[in-house]
Amino acid sequence: MLIDGYDTLLLDLDGVVYLGSRAVPGAPAALEQARERGVRLAYVTNNASRTPAAIAAHLRELGAPATTEDVVTSAQAAARLVAERVPPGANVLVVGGSGLRLAVRDRGLRPVSTAAESPAAVVQGIAPGLSYGLLAEGALAVRQGALFVASNGDTTMPTQRGELPGNGAMVRVIATATGVEPVYAGKPDPPLHRESMIRTGARRPLVVGDRLDTDIEGASNAGVESLLVLTGVATAADVLTAGPGHRPTYVGEDLRALLLPYPEVRDGVCGGWRARWKDGALRLEGDGSRIDGLRAACDAAWAAAGEGRAEEDAVKPVLDRLR
């Protein structure tokens, strides 16, 4: 099985385990089987709006095995980052929800809501109903010299209705108003990965995600292996045209790939498929499962692109075959 040899799965949530209020098909059962095989599950999310307890409860409602201790959030990583840079007990203006406020308090800092309280730092995370007033207070505090930390830079987040604006989009309000860029705590930057490793004690982790620009890049930055699943943001076209830092170790349809043997992929061949680069375009021949075809095509495309990226027009003939 693919999970053999790994002691911990560092799992993204949105687009991997669930989409909004619904589980991704097959995800809860796959995670239960992984845990039964002795693999530690760590749910590592860039979403800072909810507390770890609330996230764990939601996962259990969906049938996934989870405790509060299994959840690692960008809010926790952001709070640790702030605590390392400001005096103990300092005021921190929280532009976000309850998950971020709790994480700040757990680090011995005092969450506040106005610039008039002279916060040493402003920490921002996505939250439903985030108000203009709170964003304005954050901008005032940053202008007064407060450290500016963002839980993550995701410009979008996947939901059942489609992709909605993420924290990275909201961060632009304060950054644009002040001219100050935040320090990011979430994936793909190192603080959240460091938080995950501290909390889990992982020695050989496998990062599992649906986004190339956060999950896979974060794994690449940390020097650990990764599995991209196609149940969230990334498409076949995205992975075929990925640059070196965005190329996953493995590609699977969904989390059930963890419990299957991973086929050998070599020289553009996987299963019954053979991919090759010819006359400036990617070609795919043979037959078999869609995912094996994509694995073969990725191997050929990445080899041809080297340190660059394949052009989308050059991989279109393959996409038509893999629909």
Tab-separated table of N, CA and C in Angstrom, residues 195-320:
chain	number	residue	atom	x	y	z
A	195	GLU	N	4.855	23.565	13.089
A	195	GLU	CA	3.862	23.309	14.133
A	195	GLU	C	3.377	21.864	14.077
A	196	SER	N	3.140	21.371	12.862
A	196	SER	CA	2.661	19.994	12.678
A	196	SER	C	3.690	18.980	13.165
A	197	MET	N	4.949	19.213	12.844
A	197	MET	CA	6.004	18.284	13.247
A	197	MET	C	6.192	18.291	14.760
A	198	ILE	N	6.101	19.473	15.372
A	198	ILE	CA	6.228	19.565	16.829
A	198	ILE	C	5.102	18.796	17.510
A	199	ARG	N	3.880	18.973	17.018
A	199	ARG	CA	2.712	18.384	17.672
A	199	ARG	C	2.596	16.879	17.440
A	200	THR	N	3.052	16.388	16.292
A	200	THR	CA	2.878	14.966	15.982
A	200	THR	C	4.119	14.127	16.268
A	201	GLY	N	5.280	14.748	16.303
A	201	GLY	CA	6.512	13.980	16.449
A	201	GLY	C	6.798	13.102	15.247
A	202	ALA	N	6.291	13.470	14.080
A	202	ALA	CA	6.434	12.657	12.868
A	202	ALA	C	7.904	12.523	12.468
A	203	ARG	N	8.285	11.310	12.073
A	203	ARG	CA	9.628	11.059	11.571
A	203	ARG	C	9.620	10.873	10.061
A	204	ARG	N	8.563	10.263	9.535
A	204	ARG	CA	8.450	10.079	8.084
A	204	ARG	C	7.016	10.417	7.677
A	205	PRO	N	6.730	11.696	7.534
A	205	PRO	CA	5.363	12.096	7.192
A	205	PRO	C	5.106	12.077	5.688
A	206	LEU	N	3.841	11.938	5.335
A	206	LEU	CA	3.383	12.109	3.957
A	206	LEU	C	2.360	13.234	3.964
A	207	VAL	N	2.620	14.285	3.207
A	207	VAL	CA	1.673	15.394	3.080
A	207	VAL	C	0.622	15.018	2.040
A	208	VAL	N	-0.651	15.221	2.371
A	208	VAL	CA	-1.746	14.912	1.451
A	208	VAL	C	-2.563	16.176	1.251
A	209	GLY	N	-2.709	16.613	-0.002
A	209	GLY	CA	-3.444	17.838	-0.254
A	209	GLY	C	-4.055	17.896	-1.635
A	210	ASP	N	-4.802	18.979	-1.874
A	210	ASP	CA	-5.475	19.169	-3.155
A	210	ASP	C	-4.999	20.409	-3.891
A	211	ARG	N	-4.062	21.157	-3.270
A	211	ARG	CA	-3.583	22.395	-3.884
A	211	ARG	C	-2.079	22.295	-4.130
A	212	LEU	N	-1.679	22.680	-5.341
A	212	LEU	CA	-0.269	22.662	-5.672
A	212	LEU	C	0.480	23.811	-5.005
A	213	ASP	N	-0.189	24.974	-4.883
A	213	ASP	CA	0.492	26.177	-4.420
A	213	ASP	C	0.541	26.302	-2.905
A	214	THR	N	-0.067	25.374	-2.179
A	214	THR	CA	0.037	25.390	-0.719
A	214	THR	C	0.513	24.033	-0.210
A	215	ASP	N	-0.302	23.006	-0.399
A	215	ASP	CA	0.023	21.678	0.127
A	215	ASP	C	1.300	21.110	-0.482
A	216	ILE	N	1.355	21.067	-1.811
A	216	ILE	CA	2.486	20.422	-2.477
A	216	ILE	C	3.737	21.299	-2.391
A	217	GLU	N	3.578	22.597	-2.585
A	217	GLU	CA	4.734	23.484	-2.439
A	217	GLU	C	5.265	23.467	-1.005
A	218	GLY	N	4.337	23.396	-0.036
A	218	GLY	CA	4.760	23.320	1.360
A	218	GLY	C	5.560	22.061	1.641
A	219	ALA	N	5.118	20.932	1.083
A	219	ALA	CA	5.855	19.685	1.245
A	219	ALA	C	7.227	19.786	0.591
A	220	SER	N	7.266	20.382	-0.594
A	220	SER	CA	8.534	20.551	-1.304
A	220	SER	C	9.487	21.427	-0.508
A	221	ASN	N	8.960	22.521	0.054
A	221	ASN	CA	9.791	23.420	0.868
A	221	ASN	C	10.368	22.714	2.087
A	222	ALA	N	9.589	21.760	2.626
A	222	ALA	CA	10.025	21.047	3.829
A	222	ALA	C	10.843	19.801	3.519
A	223	GLY	N	10.945	19.440	2.241
A	223	GLY	CA	11.719	18.271	1.862
A	223	GLY	C	11.057	16.957	2.201
A	224	VAL	N	9.710	16.927	2.208
A	224	VAL	CA	8.994	15.676	2.493
A	224	VAL	C	8.141	15.292	1.294
A	225	GLU	N	7.721	14.032	1.247
A	225	GLU	CA	6.978	13.513	0.109
A	225	GLU	C	5.500	13.875	0.218
A	226	SER	N	4.810	13.819	-0.933
A	226	SER	CA	3.434	14.318	-0.963
A	226	SER	C	2.560	13.511	-1.908
A	227	LEU	N	1.267	13.528	-1.605
A	227	LEU	CA	0.228	12.944	-2.456
A	227	LEU	C	-0.760	14.034	-2.818
A	228	LEU	N	-0.973	14.256	-4.101
A	228	LEU	CA	-2.004	15.172	-4.577
A	228	LEU	C	-3.257	14.374	-4.895
A	229	VAL	N	-4.403	14.783	-4.325
A	229	VAL	CA	-5.687	14.164	-4.671
A	229	VAL	C	-6.492	15.157	-5.513
A	230	LEU	N	-7.318	14.622	-6.397
A	230	LEU	CA	-8.028	15.445	-7.384
A	230	LEU	C	-9.469	15.707	-6.977
A	231	THR	N	-9.702	15.855	-5.669
A	231	THR	CA	-11.054	16.064	-5.168
A	231	THR	C	-11.316	17.511	-4.769
A	232	GLY	N	-10.344	18.385	-4.970
A	232	GLY	CA	-10.497	19.776	-4.564
A	232	GLY	C	-10.151	20.738	-5.664
A	233	VAL	N	-9.103	21.546	-5.462
A	233	VAL	CA	-8.784	22.658	-6.357
A	233	VAL	C	-8.012	22.233	-7.601
A	234	ALA	N	-6.955	21.454	-7.453
A	234	ALA	CA	-6.072	21.145	-8.577
A	234	ALA	C	-6.760	20.270	-9.615
A	235	THR	N	-6.521	20.577	-10.882
A	235	THR	CA	-7.053	19.819	-12.004
A	235	THR	C	-5.925	19.050	-12.688
A	236	ALA	N	-6.310	18.188	-13.617
A	236	ALA	CA	-5.302	17.448	-14.375
A	236	ALA	C	-4.395	18.411	-15.136
A	237	ALA	N	-4.965	19.463	-15.696
A	237	ALA	CA	-4.160	20.446	-16.420
A	237	ALA	C	-3.163	21.127	-15.491
A	238	ASP	N	-3.580	21.421	-14.275
A	238	ASP	CA	-2.681	22.064	-13.311
A	238	ASP	C	-1.466	21.198	-13.008
A	239	VAL	N	-1.698	19.923	-12.770
A	239	VAL	CA	-0.588	19.051	-12.374
A	239	VAL	C	0.329	18.752	-13.560
A	240	LEU	N	-0.225	18.658	-14.758
A	240	LEU	CA	0.606	18.416	-15.939
A	240	LEU	C	1.530	19.592	-16.228
A	241	THR	N	1.076	20.796	-15.914
A	241	THR	CA	1.877	21.991	-16.207
A	241	THR	C	2.612	22.520	-14.976
A	242	ALA	N	2.684	21.731	-13.916
A	242	ALA	CA	3.307	22.171	-12.667
A	242	ALA	C	4.813	22.342	-12.827
A	243	GLY	N	5.333	23.390	-12.163
A	243	GLY	CA	6.772	23.578	-12.103
A	243	GLY	C	7.386	22.684	-11.049
A	244	PRO	N	8.709	22.641	-10.955
A	244	PRO	CA	9.393	21.703	-10.045
A	244	PRO	C	8.912	21.759	-8.598
A	245	GLY	N	8.690	22.937	-8.039
A	245	GLY	CA	8.277	23.042	-6.647
A	245	GLY	C	6.846	22.660	-6.390
A	246	HIS	N	6.075	22.436	-7.447
A	246	HIS	CA	4.658	22.099	-7.315
A	246	HIS	C	4.351	20.673	-7.766
A	247	ARG	N	5.370	19.859	-7.969
A	247	ARG	CA	5.151	18.504	-8.466
A	247	ARG	C	5.069	17.519	-7.305
A	248	PRO	N	3.926	16.847	-7.135
A	248	PRO	CA	3.782	15.891	-6.037
A	248	PRO	C	4.571	14.611	-6.293
A	249	THR	N	4.863	13.905	-5.210
A	249	THR	CA	5.504	12.596	-5.334
A	249	THR	C	4.542	11.595	-5.952
A	250	TYR	N	3.269	11.679	-5.536
A	250	TYR	CA	2.232	10.764	-5.998
A	250	TYR	C	1.003	11.570	-6.421
A	251	VAL	N	0.199	10.974	-7.314
A	251	VAL	CA	-1.081	11.560	-7.730
A	251	VAL	C	-2.146	10.487	-7.583
A	252	GLY	N	-3.268	10.813	-6.911
A	252	GLY	CA	-4.365	9.865	-6.739
A	252	GLY	C	-5.701	10.538	-6.971
A	253	GLU	N	-6.709	9.734	-7.282
A	253	GLU	CA	-8.049	10.299	-7.472
A	253	GLU	C	-8.568	10.891	-6.163
A	254	ASP	N	-8.377	10.153	-5.057
A	254	ASP	CA	-8.883	10.581	-3.753
A	254	ASP	C	-8.099	9.847	-2.667
A	255	LEU	N	-8.548	9.950	-1.418
A	255	LEU	CA	-7.805	9.361	-0.306
A	255	LEU	C	-7.722	7.839	-0.357
A	256	ARG	N	-8.591	7.209	-1.124
A	256	ARG	CA	-8.520	5.752	-1.241
A	256	ARG	C	-7.219	5.296	-1.887
A	257	ALA	N	-6.524	6.209	-2.560
A	257	ALA	CA	-5.227	5.876	-3.164
A	257	ALA	C	-4.208	5.474	-2.106
A	258	LEU	N	-4.388	5.943	-0.869
A	258	LEU	CA	-3.467	5.609	0.209
A	258	LEU	C	-3.429	4.114	0.490
A	259	LEU	N	-4.529	3.432	0.220
A	259	LEU	CA	-4.672	2.029	0.592
A	259	LEU	C	-4.492	1.087	-0.591
A	260	LEU	N	-3.937	1.622	-1.677
A	260	LEU	CA	-3.674	0.828	-2.863
A	260	LEU	C	-2.175	0.822	-3.145
A	261	PRO	N	-1.683	-0.225	-3.803
A	261	PRO	CA	-0.284	-0.191	-4.239
A	261	PRO	C	-0.111	0.928	-5.270
A	262	TYR	N	0.986	1.654	-5.175
A	262	TYR	CA	1.227	2.697	-6.173
A	262	TYR	C	2.018	2.085	-7.323
A	263	PRO	N	1.514	2.223	-8.558
A	263	PRO	CA	2.180	1.554	-9.677
A	263	PRO	C	3.524	2.194	-10.018
A	264	GLU	N	4.379	1.428	-10.627
A	264	GLU	CA	5.641	1.970	-11.106
A	264	GLU	C	5.371	2.917	-12.266
A	265	VAL	N	6.010	4.069	-12.228
A	265	VAL	CA	5.902	5.050	-13.316
A	265	VAL	C	7.320	5.338	-13.789
A	266	ARG	N	7.612	4.976	-15.038
A	266	ARG	CA	8.972	5.147	-15.539
A	266	ARG	C	8.953	5.439	-17.032
A	267	ASP	N	9.717	6.440	-17.439
A	267	ASP	CA	9.858	6.801	-18.853
A	267	ASP	C	8.508	7.017	-19.520
A	268	GLY	N	7.578	7.632	-18.783
A	268	GLY	CA	6.277	7.943	-19.357
A	268	GLY	C	5.339	6.764	-19.466
A	269	VAL	N	5.664	5.667	-18.782
A	269	VAL	CA	4.826	4.461	-18.850
A	269	VAL	C	4.230	4.178	-17.483
A	270	CYS	N	2.909	3.945	-17.436
A	270	CYS	CA	2.222	3.550	-16.207
A	270	CYS	C	0.999	2.735	-16.586
A	271	GLY	N	0.875	1.555	-15.992
A	271	GLY	CA	-0.247	0.702	-16.340
A	271	GLY	C	-0.234	0.394	-17.831
A	272	GLY	N	-1.374	0.596	-18.473
A	272	GLY	CA	-1.459	0.342	-19.917
A	272	GLY	C	-1.210	1.569	-20.769
A	273	TRP	N	-0.649	2.623	-20.176
A	273	TRP	CA	-0.459	3.891	-20.883
A	273	TRP	C	1.017	4.166	-21.167
A	274	ARG	N	1.239	4.879	-22.272
A	274	ARG	CA	2.571	5.380	-22.585
A	274	ARG	C	2.438	6.818	-23.062
A	275	ALA	N	3.163	7.724	-22.388
A	275	ALA	CA	3.147	9.142	-22.762
A	275	ALA	C	4.519	9.541	-23.278
A	276	ARG	N	4.542	10.444	-24.251
A	276	ARG	CA	5.810	10.944	-24.778
A	276	ARG	C	5.621	12.343	-25.327
A	277	TRP	N	6.727	13.061	-25.367
A	277	TRP	CA	6.732	14.422	-25.889
A	277	TRP	C	7.191	14.355	-27.345
A	278	LYS	N	6.341	14.839	-28.245
A	278	LYS	CA	6.668	14.748	-29.671
A	278	LYS	C	6.172	15.995	-30.388
A	279	ASP	N	7.059	16.602	-31.158
A	279	ASP	CA	6.722	17.789	-31.960
A	279	ASP	C	6.099	18.897	-31.109
A	280	GLY	N	6.674	19.105	-29.933
A	280	GLY	CA	6.238	20.207	-29.092
A	280	GLY	C	4.934	19.986	-28.363
A	281	ALA	N	4.472	18.753	-28.316
A	281	ALA	CA	3.214	18.464	-27.621
A	281	ALA	C	3.301	17.113	-26.930
A	282	LEU	N	2.448	16.943	-25.934
A	282	LEU	CA	2.397	15.697	-25.177
A	282	LEU	C	1.432	14.731	-25.854
A	283	ARG	N	1.860	13.506	-26.023
A	283	ARG	CA	1.034	12.468	-26.649
A	283	ARG	C	0.815	11.344	-25.645
A	284	LEU	N	-0.354	10.716	-25.709
A	284	LEU	CA	-0.683	9.617	-24.802
A	284	LEU	C	-1.313	8.483	-25.583
A	285	GLU	N	-0.736	7.304	-25.434
A	285	GLU	CA	-1.233	6.126	-26.144
A	285	GLU	C	-1.546	5.023	-25.144
A	286	GLY	N	-2.451	4.131	-25.530
A	286	GLY	CA	-2.769	2.985	-24.696
A	286	GLY	C	-4.162	3.084	-24.104
A	287	ASP	N	-4.349	2.372	-22.997
A	287	ASP	CA	-5.665	2.322	-22.360
A	287	ASP	C	-5.474	1.890	-20.908
A	288	GLY	N	-6.495	2.146	-20.106
A	288	GLY	CA	-6.441	1.787	-18.703
A	288	GLY	C	-7.176	2.811	-17.874
A	289	SER	N	-6.877	2.878	-16.581
A	289	SER	CA	-7.575	3.816	-15.715
A	289	SER	C	-7.136	5.247	-16.007
A	290	ARG	N	-8.029	6.184	-15.765
A	290	ARG	CA	-7.739	7.602	-15.983
A	290	ARG	C	-6.536	8.045	-15.165
A	291	ILE	N	-6.465	7.602	-13.914
A	291	ILE	CA	-5.405	8.090	-13.044
A	291	ILE	C	-4.042	7.554	-13.485
A	292	ASP	N	-3.983	6.324	-13.983
A	292	ASP	CA	-2.713	5.809	-14.495
A	292	ASP	C	-2.289	6.581	-15.740
A	293	GLY	N	-3.261	6.969	-16.565
A	293	GLY	CA	-2.944	7.784	-17.735
A	293	GLY	C	-2.364	9.135	-17.337
A	294	LEU	N	-2.942	9.727	-16.294
A	294	LEU	CA	-2.433	11.013	-15.815
A	294	LEU	C	-1.036	10.854	-15.230
A	295	ARG	N	-0.800	9.778	-14.498
A	295	ARG	CA	0.532	9.541	-13.920
A	295	ARG	C	1.580	9.402	-15.020
A	296	ALA	N	1.255	8.656	-16.075
A	296	ALA	CA	2.187	8.498	-17.193
A	296	ALA	C	2.439	9.842	-17.867
A	297	ALA	N	1.372	10.607	-18.066
A	297	ALA	CA	1.486	11.895	-18.746
A	297	ALA	C	2.304	12.886	-17.923
A	298	CYS	N	2.112	12.883	-16.598
A	298	CYS	CA	2.891	13.771	-15.737
A	298	CYS	C	4.375	13.443	-15.827
A	299	ASP	N	4.707	12.167	-15.804
A	299	ASP	CA	6.099	11.756	-15.861
A	299	ASP	C	6.756	12.274	-17.139
A	300	ALA	N	6.065	12.144	-18.265
A	300	ALA	CA	6.627	12.597	-19.542
A	300	ALA	C	6.683	14.118	-19.621
A	301	ALA	N	5.627	14.781	-19.156
A	301	ALA	CA	5.573	16.247	-19.224
A	301	ALA	C	6.646	16.885	-18.344
A	302	TRP	N	6.801	16.363	-17.111
A	302	TRP	CA	7.788	16.941	-16.190
A	302	TRP	C	9.208	16.696	-16.679
A	303	ALA	N	9.447	15.532	-17.284
A	303	ALA	CA	10.781	15.241	-17.820
A	303	ALA	C	11.112	16.198	-18.963
A	304	ALA	N	10.129	16.468	-19.804
A	304	ALA	CA	10.360	17.359	-20.940
A	304	ALA	C	10.531	18.806	-20.493
A	305	ALA	N	9.783	19.213	-19.464
A	305	ALA	CA	9.832	20.603	-19.001
A	305	ALA	C	11.059	20.890	-18.155
A	306	GLY	N	11.610	19.862	-17.515
A	306	GLY	CA	12.789	20.060	-16.679
A	306	GLY	C	12.520	21.035	-15.551
A	307	GLU	N	13.310	22.089	-15.471
A	307	GLU	CA	13.143	23.098	-14.434
A	307	GLU	C	12.090	24.139	-14.793
A	308	GLY	N	11.461	23.984	-15.955
A	308	GLY	CA	10.421	24.904	-16.375
A	308	GLY	C	9.039	24.298	-16.227
A	309	ARG	N	8.086	24.824	-16.999
A	309	ARG	CA	6.712	24.337	-16.966
A	309	ARG	C	6.236	24.067	-18.377
A	310	ALA	N	5.492	22.989	-18.556
A	310	ALA	CA	4.886	22.718	-19.847
A	310	ALA	C	3.769	23.724	-20.116
A	311	GLU	N	3.604	24.119	-21.369
A	311	GLU	CA	2.515	25.024	-21.745
A	311	GLU	C	1.202	24.262	-21.779
A	312	GLU	N	0.118	24.935	-21.369
A	312	GLU	CA	-1.182	24.256	-21.324
A	312	GLU	C	-1.619	23.776	-22.699
A	313	ASP	N	-1.344	24.566	-23.747
A	313	ASP	CA	-1.748	24.152	-25.096
A	313	ASP	C	-1.056	22.852	-25.503
A	314	ALA	N	0.164	22.644	-24.980
A	314	ALA	CA	0.924	21.456	-25.363
A	314	ALA	C	0.387	20.183	-24.714
A	315	VAL	N	-0.378	20.303	-23.627
A	315	VAL	CA	-0.894	19.114	-22.946
A	315	VAL	C	-2.377	18.870	-23.236
A	316	LYS	N	-3.007	19.766	-23.983
A	316	LYS	CA	-4.440	19.626	-24.258
A	316	LYS	C	-4.822	18.322	-24.918
A	317	PRO	N	-4.035	17.796	-25.882
A	317	PRO	CA	-4.420	16.509	-26.488
A	317	PRO	C	-4.548	15.390	-25.454
A	318	VAL	N	-3.709	15.427	-24.405
A	318	VAL	CA	-3.771	14.415	-23.355
A	318	VAL	C	-5.029	14.598	-22.500
A	319	LEU	N	-5.374	15.850	-22.205
A	319	LEU	CA	-6.559	16.122	-21.392
A	319	LEU	C	-7.813	15.570	-22.056
A	320	ASP	N	-7.897	15.685	-23.362
A	320	ASP	CA	-9.067	15.154	-24.080
A	320	ASP	C	-9.173	13.635	-23.905
